[in-house]
Amino acid sequence: MNAPHEETNTAPLSPGQTAELADMFRLMGDASRLRIVLACLDGPVAVGDIAARLGLSPSLVSHHLRLLRAGRILKATREGKQVFYAAADAHISRVVADMVAHVGETLRDGEIP
Amino acid sequence: MNAPHEETNTAPLSPGQTAELADMFRLMGDASRLRIVLACLDGPVAVGDIAARLGLSPSLVSHHLRLLRAGRILKATREGKQVFYAAADAHISRVVADMVAHVGETLRDGEIP
DNA sequence: TTAACAATTGAACAACTATTCATGTGTTAG
DNA sequence: CTAACACATGAATAGTTGTTCAATTGTTAA
């Protein structure tokens, strides 16, 4: 699929891909939204449960969910009165989980230069 | 009811870690800044070269570089008149490259390159 | 039907941010 | 020394955005 030899080169991303990537990052660049995404990684969660679990108003959660849905990061599934949100697809959930795992290792421990 | 899946669950991040992660995402959530980071992944690049290569004003690039430096994503090295920027450490460059690679696979429908 | 519940939506506002322009700082060449 | 170069910085501004509140839509139970 890819070039046989790969170095630590700059990822050859097209301008469109770069913009798309930046969009994805921006969506998770907000703490509330990131927490919402993380809460949805395990499996489908209802809006009310997300709000209660994170201590946010249902309205705010819904606003954020709309953005995350528009960004193809989460998908919605209605079931009765409730609407469940989960990762849009397996790729997304894997990418996000991976980013979190890697950055979790990298996070600084209050080191002051 | 939900069918339990055996999936990589969400990494249990502390609130502080979550905020830090969101901060890192926010830094790369801007297209200009993301391109600057990508341009620095290969190795040390001078500010002027970044600006010329990306078609941005040196002033703007410098402003962004300050944020990226404050966010421990890039580090600066002075050499004569020029200042070279590169990934703050190996971890960062690996994390970023990995995210880019993954999202590169995930990206959908094509745009004009 | 009515009533309660779950979620969405719109408006309005404060806070933040990306960009530009002008100026300032440090460095090397002449 | 001065002048030119490379970058940084401060202010000012236009655009964006996260949050709250009130009202609305959709769904189920009584």
mmCIF file of C-alpha atoms (C1' of nucleotides) in Angstrom:
data_model
loop_
_atom_site.group_PDB
_atom_site.id
_atom_site.type_symbol
_atom_site.label_atom_id
_atom_site.label_comp_id
_atom_site.label_asym_id
_atom_site.label_seq_id
_atom_site.Cartn_x
_atom_site.Cartn_y
_atom_site.Cartn_z
ATOM 1 C CA MET A 1 0.000 0.000 0.000
ATOM 2 C CA ASN A 2 2.715 2.373 0.846
ATOM 3 C CA ALA A 3 6.192 3.077 -0.281
ATOM 4 C CA PRO A 4 8.521 0.201 0.487
ATOM 5 C CA HIS A 5 10.949 2.425 2.293
ATOM 6 C CA GLU A 6 9.720 4.813 4.855
ATOM 7 C CA GLU A 7 11.778 7.182 6.899
ATOM 8 C CA THR A 8 10.758 9.669 9.479
ATOM 9 C CA ASN A 9 9.783 11.963 6.682
ATOM 10 C CA THR A 10 7.195 14.671 6.681
ATOM 11 C CA ALA A 11 3.895 13.085 5.976
ATOM 12 C CA PRO A 12 3.061 13.887 2.374
ATOM 13 C CA LEU A 13 -0.362 15.275 3.052
ATOM 14 C CA SER A 14 -2.354 17.134 0.472
ATOM 15 C CA PRO A 15 -3.669 20.567 1.424
ATOM 16 C CA GLY A 16 -7.133 19.090 1.704
ATOM 17 C CA GLN A 17 -5.899 16.377 4.001
ATOM 18 C CA THR A 18 -4.051 18.889 6.123
ATOM 19 C CA ALA A 19 -7.171 20.977 6.537
ATOM 20 C CA GLU A 20 -9.158 17.888 7.390
ATOM 21 C CA LEU A 21 -6.605 16.846 9.953
ATOM 22 C CA ALA A 22 -6.592 20.298 11.499
ATOM 23 C CA ASP A 23 -10.368 20.190 11.710
ATOM 24 C CA MET A 24 -10.229 16.908 13.546
ATOM 25 C CA PHE A 25 -7.685 18.304 15.959
ATOM 26 C CA ARG A 26 -9.694 21.427 16.552
ATOM 27 C CA LEU A 27 -12.729 19.375 17.439
ATOM 28 C CA MET A 28 -10.791 17.639 20.173
ATOM 29 C CA GLY A 29 -8.976 20.787 21.187
ATOM 30 C CA ASP A 30 -11.721 21.673 23.611
ATOM 31 C CA ALA A 31 -11.664 19.944 26.983
ATOM 32 C CA SER A 32 -15.413 19.422 27.179
ATOM 33 C CA ARG A 33 -15.552 18.012 23.680
ATOM 34 C CA LEU A 34 -12.556 15.802 24.214
ATOM 35 C CA ARG A 35 -14.103 14.372 27.363
ATOM 36 C CA ILE A 36 -17.287 13.720 25.433
ATOM 37 C CA VAL A 37 -15.390 11.871 22.742
ATOM 38 C CA LEU A 38 -13.525 9.820 25.310
ATOM 39 C CA ALA A 39 -16.786 8.972 27.017
ATOM 40 C CA CYS A 40 -18.128 7.648 23.742
ATOM 41 C CA LEU A 41 -15.141 5.484 22.867
ATOM 42 C CA ASP A 42 -16.192 2.540 24.960
ATOM 43 C CA GLY A 43 -19.564 2.177 23.342
ATOM 44 C CA PRO A 44 -22.875 3.917 22.720
ATOM 45 C CA VAL A 45 -23.765 6.355 25.469
ATOM 46 C CA ALA A 46 -26.950 8.364 25.864
ATOM 47 C CA VAL A 47 -26.748 12.148 25.852
ATOM 48 C CA GLY A 48 -28.151 12.425 29.337
ATOM 49 C CA ASP A 49 -25.631 9.957 30.675
ATOM 50 C CA ILE A 50 -22.778 11.888 29.107
ATOM 51 C CA ALA A 51 -24.050 15.105 30.618
ATOM 52 C CA ALA A 52 -24.481 13.582 34.064
ATOM 53 C CA ARG A 53 -21.176 11.771 33.960
ATOM 54 C CA LEU A 54 -19.229 14.846 32.941
ATOM 55 C CA GLY A 55 -21.198 17.346 34.951
ATOM 56 C CA LEU A 56 -22.249 19.358 31.917
ATOM 57 C CA SER A 57 -25.647 20.652 30.908
ATOM 58 C CA PRO A 58 -27.519 18.521 28.371
ATOM 59 C CA SER A 59 -27.763 21.556 26.157
ATOM 60 C CA LEU A 60 -24.041 22.086 26.066
ATOM 61 C CA VAL A 61 -23.416 18.411 25.453
ATOM 62 C CA SER A 62 -25.879 18.433 22.599
ATOM 63 C CA HIS A 63 -24.211 21.423 21.018
ATOM 64 C CA HIS A 64 -20.869 19.699 21.152
ATOM 65 C CA LEU A 65 -22.319 16.454 19.884
ATOM 66 C CA ARG A 66 -23.630 18.231 16.858
ATOM 67 C CA LEU A 67 -20.145 19.444 16.001
ATOM 68 C CA LEU A 68 -18.613 16.037 16.606
ATOM 69 C CA ARG A 69 -21.279 14.454 14.444
ATOM 70 C CA ALA A 70 -20.679 16.961 11.680
ATOM 71 C CA GLY A 71 -16.986 16.175 11.920
ATOM 72 C CA ARG A 72 -17.682 12.467 11.417
ATOM 73 C CA ILE A 73 -16.135 11.641 14.727
ATOM 74 C CA LEU A 74 -19.280 10.433 16.443
ATOM 75 C CA LYS A 75 -22.478 8.928 15.134
ATOM 76 C CA ALA A 76 -25.935 9.034 16.655
ATOM 77 C CA THR A 77 -28.451 6.251 17.080
ATOM 78 C CA ARG A 78 -31.931 6.891 18.351
ATOM 79 C CA GLU A 79 -33.467 4.336 20.684
ATOM 80 C CA GLY A 80 -36.745 5.390 22.179
ATOM 81 C CA LYS A 81 -36.466 8.750 23.818
ATOM 82 C CA GLN A 82 -32.761 8.547 24.123
ATOM 83 C CA VAL A 83 -30.074 9.099 21.546
ATOM 84 C CA PHE A 84 -26.867 7.146 21.844
ATOM 85 C CA TYR A 85 -23.564 8.383 20.577
ATOM 86 C CA ALA A 86 -20.527 6.337 19.673
ATOM 87 C CA ALA A 87 -17.433 6.557 17.520
ATOM 88 C CA ALA A 88 -18.373 7.069 13.899
ATOM 89 C CA ASP A 89 -16.422 3.985 12.851
ATOM 90 C CA ALA A 90 -13.744 1.613 14.025
ATOM 91 C CA HIS A 91 -11.021 3.669 12.427
ATOM 92 C CA ILE A 92 -11.949 6.761 14.346
ATOM 93 C CA SER A 93 -12.108 5.039 17.665
ATOM 94 C CA ARG A 94 -8.766 3.418 17.040
ATOM 95 C CA VAL A 95 -7.124 6.653 15.946
ATOM 96 C CA VAL A 96 -8.442 8.547 18.930
ATOM 97 C CA ALA A 97 -7.567 5.828 21.404
ATOM 98 C CA ASP A 98 -4.110 5.648 19.939
ATOM 99 C CA MET A 99 -3.570 9.373 20.160
ATOM 100 C CA VAL A 100 -4.687 9.368 23.757
ATOM 101 C CA ALA A 101 -2.443 6.449 24.601
ATOM 102 C CA HIS A 102 0.612 7.994 23.002
ATOM 103 C CA VAL A 103 0.076 11.428 24.395
ATOM 104 C CA GLY A 104 -0.652 9.868 27.764
ATOM 105 C CA GLU A 105 2.892 8.572 27.747
ATOM 106 C CA THR A 106 4.317 11.814 26.482
ATOM 107 C CA LEU A 107 2.637 14.173 28.893
ATOM 108 C CA ARG A 108 5.070 16.170 30.901
ATOM 109 C CA ASP A 109 5.226 15.877 34.654
ATOM 110 C CA GLY A 110 5.519 19.501 35.518
ATOM 111 C CA GLU A 111 9.073 19.699 34.389
ATOM 112 C CA ILE A 112 10.462 23.199 34.505
ATOM 113 C CA PRO A 113 13.422 23.954 32.252
ATOM 114 C CA MET B 1 -29.149 -2.801 26.794
ATOM 115 C CA ASN B 2 -25.770 -2.943 25.344
ATOM 116 C CA ALA B 3 -23.714 -5.815 24.137
ATOM 117 C CA PRO B 4 -20.351 -5.699 25.819
ATOM 118 C CA HIS B 5 -17.526 -5.570 23.373
ATOM 119 C CA GLU B 6 -13.969 -6.528 24.046
ATOM 120 C CA GLU B 7 -12.441 -3.338 22.807
ATOM 121 C CA THR B 8 -9.566 -1.125 23.674
ATOM 122 C CA ASN B 9 -11.246 0.965 26.262
ATOM 123 C CA THR B 10 -10.702 4.615 26.878
ATOM 124 C CA ALA B 11 -7.471 5.307 28.614
ATOM 125 C CA PRO B 12 -8.320 6.520 32.102
ATOM 126 C CA LEU B 13 -6.877 9.990 31.914
ATOM 127 C CA SER B 14 -6.738 12.292 34.861
ATOM 128 C CA PRO B 15 -8.469 15.658 34.536
ATOM 129 C CA GLY B 16 -5.107 17.321 34.273
ATOM 130 C CA GLN B 17 -4.005 14.977 31.560
ATOM 131 C CA THR B 18 -7.229 15.516 29.684
ATOM 132 C CA ALA B 19 -6.770 19.260 29.763
ATOM 133 C CA GLU B 20 -3.193 18.891 28.645
ATOM 134 C CA LEU B 21 -4.221 16.622 25.822
ATOM 135 C CA ALA B 22 -6.886 19.073 24.735
ATOM 136 C CA ASP B 23 -4.302 21.825 24.763
ATOM 137 C CA MET B 24 -2.052 19.844 22.488
ATOM 138 C CA PHE B 25 -4.931 19.185 20.154
ATOM 139 C CA ARG B 26 -5.938 22.805 20.114
ATOM 140 C CA LEU B 27 -2.429 23.800 19.135
ATOM 141 C CA MET B 28 -2.630 21.610 16.079
ATOM 142 C CA GLY B 29 -6.239 22.474 15.395
ATOM 143 C CA ASP B 30 -5.217 25.465 13.345
ATOM 144 C CA ALA B 31 -4.222 24.781 9.752
ATOM 145 C CA SER B 32 -1.315 27.217 9.707
ATOM 146 C CA ARG B 33 0.060 25.870 12.940
ATOM 147 C CA LEU B 34 -0.374 22.271 11.885
ATOM 148 C CA ARG B 35 1.497 22.930 8.667
ATOM 149 C CA ILE B 36 4.267 24.578 10.658
ATOM 150 C CA VAL B 37 4.531 21.549 12.892
ATOM 151 C CA LEU B 38 4.589 19.213 9.920
ATOM 152 C CA ALA B 39 7.283 21.318 8.292
ATOM 153 C CA CYS B 40 9.408 20.921 11.405
ATOM 154 C CA LEU B 41 9.063 17.164 11.704
ATOM 155 C CA ASP B 42 11.828 16.374 9.258
ATOM 156 C CA GLY B 43 14.421 18.326 11.116
ATOM 157 C CA PRO B 44 15.431 21.825 12.177
ATOM 158 C CA VAL B 45 14.033 24.476 9.872
ATOM 159 C CA ALA B 46 14.676 28.194 9.969
ATOM 160 C CA VAL B 47 11.765 30.535 10.569
ATOM 161 C CA GLY B 48 12.244 32.276 7.264
ATOM 162 C CA ASP B 49 12.243 28.991 5.395
ATOM 163 C CA ILE B 50 9.023 27.947 7.073
ATOM 164 C CA ALA B 51 7.419 31.235 6.176
ATOM 165 C CA ALA B 52 8.568 31.074 2.562
ATOM 166 C CA ARG B 53 7.676 27.424 2.183
ATOM 167 C CA LEU B 54 4.182 27.875 3.567
ATOM 168 C CA GLY B 55 3.513 31.282 2.092
ATOM 169 C CA LEU B 56 2.979 32.921 5.462
ATOM 170 C CA SER B 57 4.403 36.136 6.861
ATOM 171 C CA PRO B 58 7.435 35.706 9.119
ATOM 172 C CA SER B 59 5.556 37.572 11.818
ATOM 173 C CA LEU B 60 2.661 35.160 11.769
ATOM 174 C CA VAL B 61 4.959 32.186 11.756
ATOM 175 C CA SER B 62 6.836 33.590 14.705
ATOM 176 C CA HIS B 63 3.630 34.097 16.653
ATOM 177 C CA HIS B 64 2.614 30.518 16.038
ATOM 178 C CA LEU B 65 6.067 29.245 16.853
ATOM 179 C CA ARG B 66 5.877 30.922 20.210
ATOM 180 C CA LEU B 67 2.672 29.049 21.012
ATOM 181 C CA LEU B 68 4.080 25.765 19.789
ATOM 182 C CA ARG B 69 7.199 26.320 21.843
ATOM 183 C CA ALA B 70 5.150 27.148 24.914
ATOM 184 C CA GLY B 71 3.193 23.954 24.333
ATOM 185 C CA ARG B 72 6.407 21.926 24.303
ATOM 186 C CA ILE B 73 5.736 20.753 20.783
ATOM 187 C CA LEU B 74 8.638 22.506 19.107
ATOM 188 C CA LYS B 75 11.991 23.651 20.381
ATOM 189 C CA ALA B 76 14.155 26.477 19.099
ATOM 190 C CA THR B 77 17.865 26.525 18.428
ATOM 191 C CA ARG B 78 19.680 29.681 17.517
ATOM 192 C CA GLU B 79 22.428 29.480 14.935
ATOM 193 C CA GLY B 80 23.789 32.801 13.857
ATOM 194 C CA LYS B 81 21.020 35.077 12.745
ATOM 195 C CA GLN B 82 18.652 32.272 12.134
ATOM 196 C CA VAL B 83 16.569 30.293 14.573
ATOM 197 C CA PHE B 84 15.803 26.699 13.762
ATOM 198 C CA TYR B 85 12.752 24.909 14.996
ATOM 199 C CA ALA B 86 12.246 21.197 15.368
ATOM 200 C CA ALA B 87 10.146 18.741 17.324
ATOM 201 C CA ALA B 88 10.649 19.233 21.024
ATOM 202 C CA ASP B 89 11.637 15.602 21.481
ATOM 203 C CA ALA B 90 11.498 12.235 19.802
ATOM 204 C CA HIS B 91 8.235 11.376 21.487
ATOM 205 C CA ILE B 92 6.468 14.393 20.081
ATOM 206 C CA SER B 93 7.663 13.839 16.561
ATOM 207 C CA ARG B 94 6.632 10.215 16.744
ATOM 208 C CA VAL B 95 3.209 10.986 18.148
ATOM 209 C CA VAL B 96 2.533 13.628 15.548
ATOM 210 C CA ALA B 97 3.817 11.518 12.683
ATOM 211 C CA ASP B 98 1.708 8.645 13.910
ATOM 212 C CA MET B 99 -1.426 10.737 14.123
ATOM 213 C CA VAL B 100 -0.829 12.062 10.656
ATOM 214 C CA ALA B 101 -0.251 8.588 9.287
ATOM 215 C CA HIS B 102 -3.392 7.215 10.869
ATOM 216 C CA VAL B 103 -5.561 10.066 9.800
ATOM 217 C CA GLY B 104 -4.017 9.852 6.368
ATOM 218 C CA GLU B 105 -5.448 6.360 6.101
ATOM 219 C CA THR B 106 -8.743 7.375 7.555
ATOM 220 C CA LEU B 107 -9.328 10.396 5.379
ATOM 221 C CA ARG B 108 -12.165 9.970 3.035
ATOM 222 C CA ASP B 109 -13.109 11.290 -0.410
ATOM 223 C CA GLY B 110 -10.532 13.145 -2.375
ATOM 224 C CA GLU B 111 -9.985 16.804 -2.769
ATOM 225 C CA ILE B 112 -7.889 18.514 -5.321
ATOM 226 C CA PRO B 113 -4.215 18.244 -4.424
ATOM 227 C "C1'" DT C 1 -55.744 13.424 24.738
ATOM 228 C "C1'" DT C 2 -52.268 15.296 28.355
ATOM 229 C "C1'" DA C 3 -48.043 15.052 30.802
ATOM 230 C "C1'" DA C 4 -43.466 14.014 31.563
ATOM 231 C "C1'" DC C 5 -39.042 12.877 29.726
ATOM 232 C "C1'" DA C 6 -34.940 13.254 26.414
ATOM 233 C "C1'" DA C 7 -32.731 15.784 23.276
ATOM 234 C "C1'" DT C 8 -32.209 19.555 19.935
ATOM 235 C "C1'" DT C 9 -32.118 24.236 18.521
ATOM 236 C "C1'" DG C 10 -31.658 29.399 18.346
ATOM 237 C "C1'" DA C 11 -30.294 33.561 20.179
ATOM 238 C "C1'" DA C 12 -27.270 36.275 22.751
ATOM 239 C "C1'" DC C 13 -23.029 37.209 25.000
ATOM 240 C "C1'" DA C 14 -18.435 36.991 26.783
ATOM 241 C "C1'" DA C 15 -14.139 35.207 25.888
ATOM 242 C "C1'" DC C 16 -10.756 33.805 22.935
ATOM 243 C "C1'" DT C 17 -7.833 33.755 18.701
ATOM 244 C "C1'" DA C 18 -5.692 34.243 14.170
ATOM 245 C "C1'" DT C 19 -3.888 37.719 11.445
ATOM 246 C "C1'" DT C 20 -1.745 42.223 10.192
ATOM 247 C "C1'" DC C 21 1.094 46.136 10.904
ATOM 248 C "C1'" DA C 22 4.621 48.605 13.112
ATOM 249 C "C1'" DT C 23 8.271 48.514 16.073
ATOM 250 C "C1'" DG C 24 12.031 46.361 18.724
ATOM 251 C "C1'" DT C 25 15.911 43.046 19.619
ATOM 252 C "C1'" DG C 26 19.812 40.451 18.479
ATOM 253 C "C1'" DT C 27 23.385 39.093 15.036
ATOM 254 C "C1'" DT C 28 26.633 39.402 11.376
ATOM 255 C "C1'" DA C 29 28.819 41.788 7.451
ATOM 256 C "C1'" DG C 30 31.184 45.957 5.585
ATOM 257 C "C1'" DC D 1 30.751 52.557 14.018
ATOM 258 C "C1'" DT D 2 26.423 51.683 10.601
ATOM 259 C "C1'" DA D 3 23.543 48.865 7.819
ATOM 260 C "C1'" DA D 4 21.291 44.933 6.605
ATOM 261 C "C1'" DC D 5 19.334 40.716 7.897
ATOM 262 C "C1'" DA D 6 16.455 37.293 10.747
ATOM 263 C "C1'" DC D 7 13.367 36.966 14.043
ATOM 264 C "C1'" DA D 8 10.451 38.471 17.981
ATOM 265 C "C1'" DT D 9 7.037 41.303 20.152
ATOM 266 C "C1'" DG D 10 3.057 44.516 21.170
ATOM 267 C "C1'" DA D 11 -1.100 46.398 19.926
ATOM 268 C "C1'" DA D 12 -5.246 46.548 17.384
ATOM 269 C "C1'" DT D 13 -8.886 44.199 15.021
ATOM 270 C "C1'" DA D 14 -11.998 41.140 12.831
ATOM 271 C "C1'" DG D 15 -13.586 36.743 13.146
ATOM 272 C "C1'" DT D 16 -14.489 32.647 15.729
ATOM 273 C "C1'" DT D 17 -16.315 29.937 19.590
ATOM 274 C "C1'" DG D 18 -17.751 27.946 24.116
ATOM 275 C "C1'" DT D 19 -21.439 28.511 27.240
ATOM 276 C "C1'" DT D 20 -26.066 29.698 29.071
ATOM 277 C "C1'" DC D 21 -30.929 30.342 28.849
ATOM 278 C "C1'" DA D 22 -35.330 29.776 26.876
ATOM 279 C "C1'" DA D 23 -38.133 27.581 23.701
ATOM 280 C "C1'" DT D 24 -39.018 23.524 20.631
ATOM 281 C "C1'" DT D 25 -39.225 18.881 18.725
ATOM 282 C "C1'" DG D 26 -39.767 14.077 19.262
ATOM 283 C "C1'" DT D 27 -40.974 9.970 22.180
ATOM 284 C "C1'" DT D 28 -43.331 7.199 25.531
ATOM 285 C "C1'" DA D 29 -46.439 6.381 29.537
ATOM 286 C "C1'" DA D 30 -51.013 7.273 31.950
#
